[in-house]
Short mmCIF file of C-alpha atoms in Angstrom, two decimals:
data_model
loop_
_atom_site.label_atom_id
_atom_site.label_comp_id
_atom_site.label_asym_id
_atom_site.label_seq_id
_atom_site.Cartn_x
_atom_site.Cartn_y
_atom_site.Cartn_z
CA MET B 1 186.56 112.61 18.61
CA SER B 2 189.98 111.96 20.01
CA GLY B 3 191.70 114.19 17.51
CA ASP B 4 189.70 117.41 18.19
CA SER B 5 190.22 120.28 20.77
CA VAL B 6 188.05 123.24 21.96
CA SER B 7 189.68 126.57 22.61
CA GLY B 8 187.93 129.95 23.52
CA GLY B 9 184.72 130.29 21.56
CA SER B 10 185.72 128.40 18.39
CA VAL B 11 186.16 124.82 17.41
CA SER B 12 189.22 123.59 15.58
CA GLY B 13 189.37 120.37 13.68
CA GLY B 14 189.26 118.79 10.36
CA SER B 15 185.77 120.01 9.42
CA SER B 16 183.65 123.03 10.30
CA LEU B 17 180.41 122.77 12.19
CA PRO B 18 177.36 124.52 10.97
CA PRO B 19 176.32 127.76 12.81
CA VAL B 20 173.92 127.44 15.68
CA PRO B 21 170.65 129.09 14.90
CA PRO B 22 169.35 131.71 17.37
CA VAL B 23 166.97 130.34 19.85
CA GLU B 24 163.99 132.36 20.76
CA GLY B 25 163.11 132.70 24.35
CA SER B 26 165.33 133.18 27.28
CA PHE B 27 167.63 131.01 29.14
CA PRO B 28 168.80 131.34 32.68
CA GLN B 29 171.63 133.84 32.90
CA ALA B 30 174.76 132.91 34.55
CA ALA B 31 175.50 134.68 37.75
CA SER B 32 177.35 137.90 37.11
CA ALA B 33 179.88 139.57 39.28
CA GLN B 34 178.00 142.95 39.02
CA PRO B 35 174.42 143.34 40.22
CA PRO B 36 171.88 144.44 37.64
CA VAL B 37 170.98 148.18 37.38
CA PRO B 38 167.29 148.65 37.99
CA PRO B 39 165.35 150.65 35.43
CA LEU B 40 164.17 154.29 36.18
CA PRO B 41 160.79 154.26 37.84
CA SER B 42 158.84 156.05 35.15
CA GLN B 43 160.57 154.53 32.18
CA SER B 44 160.18 151.09 30.70
CA GLN B 45 163.07 149.18 29.33
CA PRO B 46 163.22 149.40 25.58
CA SER B 47 163.13 146.11 23.89
CA GLN B 48 166.16 144.96 22.09
CA SER B 49 164.40 145.18 18.80
CA GLN B 50 163.14 148.91 19.12
CA PRO B 51 165.21 152.13 19.29
CA ALA B 52 164.83 154.52 22.36
CA SER B 53 162.36 157.49 21.98
CA PRO B 54 163.80 161.09 22.34
CA PRO B 55 163.07 162.89 25.76
CA PRO B 56 160.16 165.43 25.85
CA PRO B 57 160.96 169.22 25.90
CA ALA B 58 162.14 170.70 29.31
CA ARG B 59 159.02 172.90 29.87
CA GLY B 60 159.34 172.91 33.68
CA LYS B 61 162.78 174.51 33.50
CA SER B 62 161.47 177.42 31.36
CA LEU B 63 158.70 178.19 33.87
CA LEU B 64 161.24 178.12 36.67
CA PHE B 65 163.38 180.74 34.96
CA VAL B 66 160.31 182.96 34.39
CA TRP B 67 159.34 182.87 38.07
CA ILE B 68 162.90 183.60 39.12
CA GLY B 69 162.92 186.69 36.86
CA VAL B 70 159.60 187.90 38.23
CA GLY B 71 160.88 187.44 41.76
CA LEU B 72 163.99 189.48 41.02
CA VAL B 73 161.92 192.33 39.56
CA VAL B 74 159.64 192.35 42.59
CA LEU B 75 162.62 192.25 44.93
CA LEU B 76 164.32 195.15 43.13
CA ALA B 77 161.08 197.13 43.22
CA LEU B 78 160.73 196.52 46.95
CA VAL B 79 164.35 197.51 47.56
CA ALA B 80 163.98 200.66 45.43
CA GLY B 81 160.71 201.52 47.16
CA GLY B 82 162.27 200.99 50.56
CA LEU B 83 165.24 203.14 49.70
CA THR B 84 162.92 205.85 48.36
CA TRP B 85 160.84 205.71 51.53
CA ILE B 86 163.97 205.95 53.66
CA THR B 87 165.25 208.89 51.59
CA VAL B 88 161.94 210.74 51.72
CA SER B 89 161.51 210.05 55.43
CA ALA B 90 165.02 211.26 56.20
CA ALA B 91 164.52 214.39 54.09
CA ALA B 92 161.17 215.09 55.76
CA ALA B 93 162.68 214.73 59.23
CA ARG B 94 165.65 216.88 58.30
CA ASN B 95 163.62 219.64 56.67
CA ALA B 96 160.62 219.84 58.99
CA PRO B 97 159.90 223.47 60.01
CA GLU B 98 160.43 222.65 63.68
CA LYS B 99 163.89 221.30 62.87
CA ILE B 100 164.90 224.66 61.42
CA VAL B 101 163.68 226.48 64.53
CA ASP B 102 165.34 223.85 66.72
CA ALA B 103 168.67 224.46 64.97
CA TYR B 104 168.32 228.22 65.44
CA LEU B 105 167.44 228.04 69.13
CA ALA B 106 170.12 225.43 69.81
CA ALA B 107 172.72 227.79 68.34
CA VAL B 108 171.54 230.58 70.66
CA VAL B 109 171.57 228.36 73.75
CA GLU B 110 175.06 227.12 72.88
CA GLY B 111 176.35 230.65 72.29
CA ARG B 112 176.94 230.15 68.57
CA ILE B 113 175.46 233.53 67.74
CA ASP B 114 177.13 233.88 64.35
CA ASP B 115 175.46 230.62 63.30
CA ALA B 116 172.12 231.73 64.72
CA VAL B 117 172.25 235.04 62.87
CA ALA B 118 172.97 233.21 59.62
CA LEU B 119 170.00 230.88 60.18
CA GLY B 120 167.84 233.86 61.10
CA GLY B 121 168.42 235.69 57.84
CA GLY B 122 170.98 238.25 58.99
CA ILE B 123 170.52 241.57 60.81
CA PRO B 124 168.04 244.25 59.70
CA ASP B 125 169.69 247.21 57.98
CA ASN B 126 168.10 249.68 60.38
CA MET B 127 169.82 248.12 63.40
CA LEU B 128 173.39 248.06 64.61
CA PRO B 129 174.89 244.52 64.73
CA ASP B 130 177.41 244.93 67.54
CA LEU B 131 175.56 242.84 70.16
CA LEU B 132 174.90 239.88 67.86
CA THR B 133 178.28 238.20 68.14
CA ASP B 134 179.52 235.23 70.14
CA GLU B 135 181.64 237.48 72.37
CA ALA B 136 178.97 240.12 73.00
CA TYR B 137 176.30 237.58 73.96
CA ALA B 138 178.72 235.70 76.19
CA ALA B 139 179.15 238.93 78.19
CA ALA B 140 175.38 239.40 78.62
CA GLY B 141 173.36 238.07 81.53
CA ALA B 142 170.02 236.22 81.67
CA HIS B 143 170.81 234.14 78.59
CA VAL B 144 168.37 231.83 76.85
CA THR B 145 168.92 228.56 78.71
CA GLY B 146 166.42 226.23 77.05
CA TYR B 147 163.34 225.90 74.90
CA THR B 148 160.45 223.62 74.00
CA ILE B 149 158.79 223.39 70.59
CA ASP B 150 155.06 223.64 71.29
CA THR B 151 153.13 223.75 68.03
CA VAL B 152 153.77 223.62 64.30
CA GLY B 153 151.31 224.93 61.74
CA VAL B 154 151.73 224.72 57.97
CA ASP B 155 149.60 226.63 55.49
CA SER B 156 149.77 227.63 51.85
CA SER B 157 151.98 230.62 52.55
CA GLY B 158 154.43 229.04 54.99
CA ALA B 159 154.76 227.62 58.47
CA THR B 160 154.49 228.94 62.01
CA VAL B 161 156.38 227.36 64.89
CA VAL B 162 155.61 228.38 68.46
CA ALA B 163 158.16 227.68 71.17
CA THR B 164 158.41 228.28 74.90
CA ILE B 165 161.71 230.00 75.68
CA GLU B 166 163.43 229.55 79.02
CA GLN B 167 165.38 232.59 80.16
CA GLY B 168 166.80 231.71 83.52
CA ALA B 169 163.85 231.39 85.90
CA ASN B 170 161.49 233.09 83.46
CA GLU B 171 159.66 231.82 80.39
CA PHE B 172 158.00 233.47 77.42
CA SER B 173 156.29 232.31 74.26
CA GLN B 174 157.88 233.05 70.91
CA SER B 175 156.48 232.59 67.41
CA PHE B 176 158.70 231.98 64.37
CA ARG B 177 157.58 232.23 60.76
CA LEU B 178 159.14 230.15 57.95
CA THR B 179 158.88 230.18 54.15
CA ARG B 180 159.30 227.33 51.66
CA THR B 181 162.56 227.52 49.75
CA GLY B 182 162.29 224.47 47.47
CA ARG B 183 162.00 220.70 47.59
CA GLU B 184 164.23 217.76 48.43
CA ALA B 185 163.68 214.15 47.35
CA ILE B 186 160.90 215.37 45.02
CA PHE B 187 158.18 215.34 47.66
CA VAL B 188 159.67 217.15 50.67
CA ASP B 189 159.42 220.94 51.18
CA THR B 190 162.53 222.71 52.40
CA TRP B 191 162.20 225.67 54.76
CA ALA B 192 164.05 228.74 55.98
CA LEU B 193 163.30 231.17 58.77
CA ASP B 194 161.88 234.47 57.66
CA PRO B 195 164.41 237.23 58.43
CA ILE B 196 164.06 237.89 62.14
CA ASP B 197 163.10 241.43 63.10
CA TYR B 198 165.21 241.38 66.23
CA SER B 199 164.36 243.09 69.45
CA TYR B 200 166.61 246.03 70.15
CA ILE B 201 168.05 248.49 72.66
CA ARG B 202 167.66 252.23 72.13
CA VAL B 203 170.33 254.35 73.79
CA SER B 204 169.63 257.91 74.88
CA PHE B 205 171.38 260.40 77.13
CA ASP B 206 170.01 262.52 79.94
CA GLY B 207 172.98 264.83 79.88
CA PRO B 208 175.96 265.42 77.68
CA THR B 209 176.88 262.44 75.56
CA GLY B 210 179.95 260.54 76.61
CA SER B 211 182.96 259.72 74.51
CA GLY B 212 181.42 256.38 73.54
CA VAL B 213 179.01 253.65 74.61
CA THR B 214 179.79 250.36 76.33
CA VAL B 215 177.56 247.32 76.78
CA ASN B 216 178.50 244.84 79.51
CA GLY B 217 181.88 246.51 79.66
CA THR B 218 182.65 246.11 75.96
CA ALA B 219 183.00 249.23 73.86
CA ILE B 220 180.60 249.54 70.93
CA ASP B 221 182.61 250.37 67.85
CA GLU B 222 180.20 253.01 66.63
CA PRO B 223 180.09 256.81 67.03
CA VAL B 224 177.74 258.02 69.75
CA GLU B 225 175.64 259.76 67.10
CA SER B 226 175.10 256.46 65.27
CA ILE B 227 174.18 254.64 68.47
CA THR B 228 171.58 257.23 69.44
CA ALA B 229 170.18 257.29 65.89
CA ARG B 230 169.96 253.50 65.31
CA PRO B 231 169.06 250.83 67.88
CA LEU B 232 171.29 247.91 68.79
CA ALA B 233 169.82 244.55 67.71
CA ALA B 234 169.74 242.27 70.75
CA LEU B 235 168.90 238.70 71.75
CA PRO B 236 167.06 237.89 74.98
CA GLY B 237 169.34 238.74 77.87
CA SER B 238 170.32 241.48 80.32
CA TYR B 239 172.62 244.27 79.28
CA VAL B 240 174.47 246.93 81.26
CA VAL B 241 174.75 250.01 79.07
CA GLY B 242 177.21 252.74 79.99
CA ALA B 243 179.28 255.56 78.59
CA PRO B 244 182.70 256.88 79.57
CA SER B 245 182.43 260.53 80.56
CA ALA B 246 184.03 263.01 78.27
CA ASP B 247 184.80 265.32 81.20
CA GLY B 248 185.76 264.93 84.84
CA LYS B 249 182.92 267.25 85.84
CA VAL B 250 180.32 264.75 84.70
CA GLN B 251 179.61 261.15 85.56
CA ILE B 252 177.24 259.08 83.42
CA GLU B 253 175.31 256.42 85.29
CA ASP B 254 174.89 252.98 83.76
CA ASP B 255 171.48 251.60 82.91
CA THR B 256 170.66 247.89 83.05
CA VAL B 257 167.97 246.68 80.67
CA THR B 258 166.49 243.24 79.96
CA VAL B 259 165.38 241.98 76.55
CA ASP B 260 162.74 239.26 76.85
CA SER B 261 161.84 238.55 73.24
CA PHE B 262 163.60 237.46 70.08
CA THR B 263 161.58 239.83 67.93
CA ALA B 264 160.38 243.40 68.12
CA ASP B 265 156.71 242.45 68.36
CA VAL B 266 156.55 245.28 70.85
CA ASP B 267 158.79 248.31 71.07
CA GLY B 268 162.35 247.56 72.07
CA VAL B 269 163.85 248.59 75.38
CA ASP B 270 165.34 251.95 76.25
CA ALA B 271 168.67 252.40 77.97
CA THR B 272 168.85 255.92 79.34
CA LEU B 273 172.28 257.12 80.42
CA THR B 274 171.81 259.83 83.03
CA ALA B 275 174.58 262.37 83.46
CA SER B 276 175.12 263.95 86.84
CA LEU B 277 177.72 266.33 88.14
CA THR B 278 180.71 265.09 90.06
CA PRO B 279 181.83 267.13 93.08
CA GLU B 280 184.13 268.93 90.66
CA GLY B 281 181.19 269.58 88.34
CA GLU B 282 178.96 270.73 91.22
CA ALA B 283 181.57 273.27 92.29
CA ALA B 284 181.97 274.44 88.69
CA GLY B 285 178.18 274.80 88.36
CA GLN B 286 177.90 276.83 91.56
CA ALA B 287 180.73 279.06 90.41
CA ALA B 288 179.12 279.54 86.98
CA ALA B 289 175.75 280.51 88.50
CA ALA B 290 177.40 282.89 90.98
CA GLY B 291 179.59 284.24 88.20
CA TYR B 292 176.49 285.28 86.29
CA LEU B 293 175.43 287.59 89.15
CA ASP B 294 179.00 288.85 89.65
CA ALA B 295 179.18 289.82 86.00
CA CYS B 296 175.89 291.71 86.31
CA ILE B 297 176.76 293.75 89.38
CA ALA B 298 180.13 294.63 87.87
CA GLN B 299 178.42 296.80 85.24
CA PRO B 300 178.03 300.44 86.44
CA VAL B 301 174.83 300.99 84.49
CA LEU B 302 171.16 301.17 85.40
CA ALA B 303 170.33 298.08 83.32
CA PRO B 304 173.25 295.68 83.22
CA VAL B 305 173.40 293.86 79.87
CA GLY B 306 172.25 290.25 79.94
CA CYS B 307 171.06 290.48 83.50
CA ASP B 308 167.68 290.12 85.16
CA PHE B 309 167.48 293.38 87.15
CA TYR B 310 167.64 297.10 86.44
CA ALA B 311 167.03 300.47 88.13
CA GLU B 312 164.54 303.18 87.21
CA THR B 313 165.12 306.94 87.34
CA GLY B 314 162.76 309.88 87.65
CA ASP B 315 162.03 312.46 84.98
CA GLY B 316 165.22 314.27 84.02
CA GLU B 317 167.22 312.46 86.68
CA VAL B 318 170.78 311.52 85.79
CA VAL B 319 172.58 308.84 87.76
CA THR B 320 176.34 308.50 87.64
CA ASN B 321 179.00 306.58 89.50
CA LEU B 322 176.60 303.67 90.02
CA VAL B 323 177.95 300.71 91.96
CA TRP B 324 176.02 297.48 92.40
CA SER B 325 176.46 295.10 95.30
CA VAL B 326 174.62 292.11 96.73
CA ASP B 327 174.09 291.40 100.40
CA PRO B 328 173.11 288.78 101.31
CA ARG B 329 173.76 286.71 98.25
CA PRO B 330 170.98 284.49 96.97
CA THR B 331 171.60 280.76 97.09
CA PHE B 332 170.43 278.01 94.78
CA THR B 333 170.64 274.30 94.18
CA ILE B 334 171.54 272.38 91.02
CA GLY B 335 168.87 269.96 89.96
CA ALA B 336 168.58 267.17 87.43
CA TRP B 337 169.34 267.30 83.74
CA THR B 338 166.65 268.67 81.47
CA PRO B 339 166.63 269.14 77.70
CA ASN B 340 168.09 272.60 78.37
CA GLY B 341 170.77 271.47 80.80
CA TRP B 342 171.09 270.98 84.54
CA GLU B 343 168.45 273.08 86.18
CA VAL B 344 169.49 275.77 88.67
CA LEU B 345 166.74 276.19 91.24
CA PRO B 346 166.44 279.24 93.57
CA ASP B 347 166.95 278.47 97.21
CA ALA B 348 167.26 281.44 99.63
CA PRO B 349 166.77 284.96 98.19
CA GLY B 350 169.22 287.81 98.52
CA THR B 351 169.26 291.60 98.21
CA ILE B 352 170.78 293.68 95.41
CA ILE B 353 171.84 297.23 96.17
CA GLY B 354 172.80 299.99 93.73
CA ASP B 355 174.57 303.16 95.03
CA GLY B 356 175.27 306.21 92.87
CA ASP B 357 175.14 309.95 92.43
CA TYR B 358 172.18 311.75 90.94
CA SER B 359 171.42 315.16 89.56
CA LEU B 360 168.24 316.90 88.45
CA PRO B 361 167.65 319.64 85.87
CA SER B 362 166.80 321.96 88.73
CA GLY B 363 170.38 321.72 89.93
CA GLU B 364 169.61 319.38 92.76
CA PHE B 365 172.13 316.56 93.26
CA GLY B 366 173.10 313.97 95.79
CA THR B 367 173.47 310.23 96.29
CA VAL B 368 170.91 307.61 95.48
CA ARG B 369 170.38 303.94 96.50
CA TYR B 370 168.39 301.30 94.66
CA THR B 371 167.32 298.23 96.57
CA LEU B 372 165.91 294.98 95.17
CA SER B 373 164.89 292.74 98.05
CA ASN B 374 164.02 289.03 97.90
CA TYR B 375 166.07 288.66 94.79
CA ALA B 376 166.39 285.11 93.47
CA TYR B 377 167.25 283.72 90.10
CA GLY B 378 167.48 280.43 88.29
CA GLY B 379 168.52 279.00 84.97
CA TYR B 380 170.40 276.13 83.37
CA LEU B 381 173.94 274.86 83.33
CA THR B 382 175.54 273.37 80.25
CA LEU B 383 179.00 272.01 79.67
CA VAL B 384 180.53 273.29 76.46
CA ASP B 385 184.08 272.26 75.56
CA GLY B 386 184.78 271.56 79.21
CA VAL B 387 183.50 274.96 80.38
CA MET B 388 180.42 275.16 82.62
CA THR B 389 178.09 277.91 81.44
CA PHE B 390 175.03 279.38 83.19
CA THR B 391 172.02 280.70 81.26
CA PHE B 392 169.40 282.79 83.06
CA SER B 393 165.84 281.54 82.57
CA GLY B 394 163.73 284.19 84.32
CA SER B 395 162.52 287.68 83.45
CA ASN B 396 164.01 291.03 84.39
CA ALA B 397 163.08 292.40 87.80
CA SER B 398 163.05 296.08 88.54
CA GLY B 399 165.05 297.49 91.40
CA GLY B 400 162.38 300.16 91.81
CA GLY B 401 162.89 303.85 92.16
CA GLY B 402 165.98 305.17 93.81
CA VAL B 403 165.87 306.58 97.33
CA SER B 404 167.77 309.83 97.58
CA SER B 405 169.80 310.76 100.60
#
């Protein structure tokens, strides 16, 4: 076959060769440059004469998505429940009855009285509010310095919180009542203090009222009549109550009182302003009491008007030219203030003498003397528009029958 050639996969020549029939079986494969790819473990190689089967449905993936969804729902529920628990817990802590009382007492200790009054429901209408301010309480002594919440009781009508109050070196127990006002976070009651019926200071005068009232040196911006008619609401503390005198003849002594309760569970405290006479007032009182007797003896009549002595005459006797005198003069002392005024108390007695002329129907005439020994008198002094006035408080005493000479 010298004239034939082989090129590629075909044969060229003068005549064609018949096709080579397929040979069943396998022959050794020539070494390949690429290694063979192993089959998947769970799958068998399809034969060359059969088509590949379709893959089964992805059931495992569907179950995975279901479990992921359930997990998300549970997680969201846990988060929501946790947030709800946190919200409710925070609301419960914030709105507990003892927290309301704690806020009130903290405001008092810190001197934030305006805040405390607001938390305590304001000031009762029957009390004056002047002492329940930041400035007024700052000027007081024996402040509330601390407190401890002791017990908390809740019932169907409200809550009661009992606290121990520290007032300087002293302590006292105080009960606070609270009422439900609503709810927060659905489940949590909210509370407010019942309006506090504050303790109070009553102001009264033993003597003329002054031109005003001061507490711890600060003037109370109320008329004296209002202050004596309505008490001053007061927090626990010490208070110096005074009054400027309306007259130089009178001095009004301060009174220091201590309030040791937040509420008027017992009667409030009384501040009594006692008026006494200054040296000027003492001299004016002595002069007024002596002036009473001078005015009596100046009347040339048997029974001086408005006086506590008189002279008696016999039947048909006529007395003229009567002159009263006193020797020695009675003395007296000026005592304390009473509802009627400063009391004038007899000290050493004196003698009143009346000299005059007499005549009888028979024609007899001459001089006559009336004598009232151991004469003493008393009464009361009052100050009216700056003038000291004496009022006699005894009964008339007779000078007895005249002695003719």
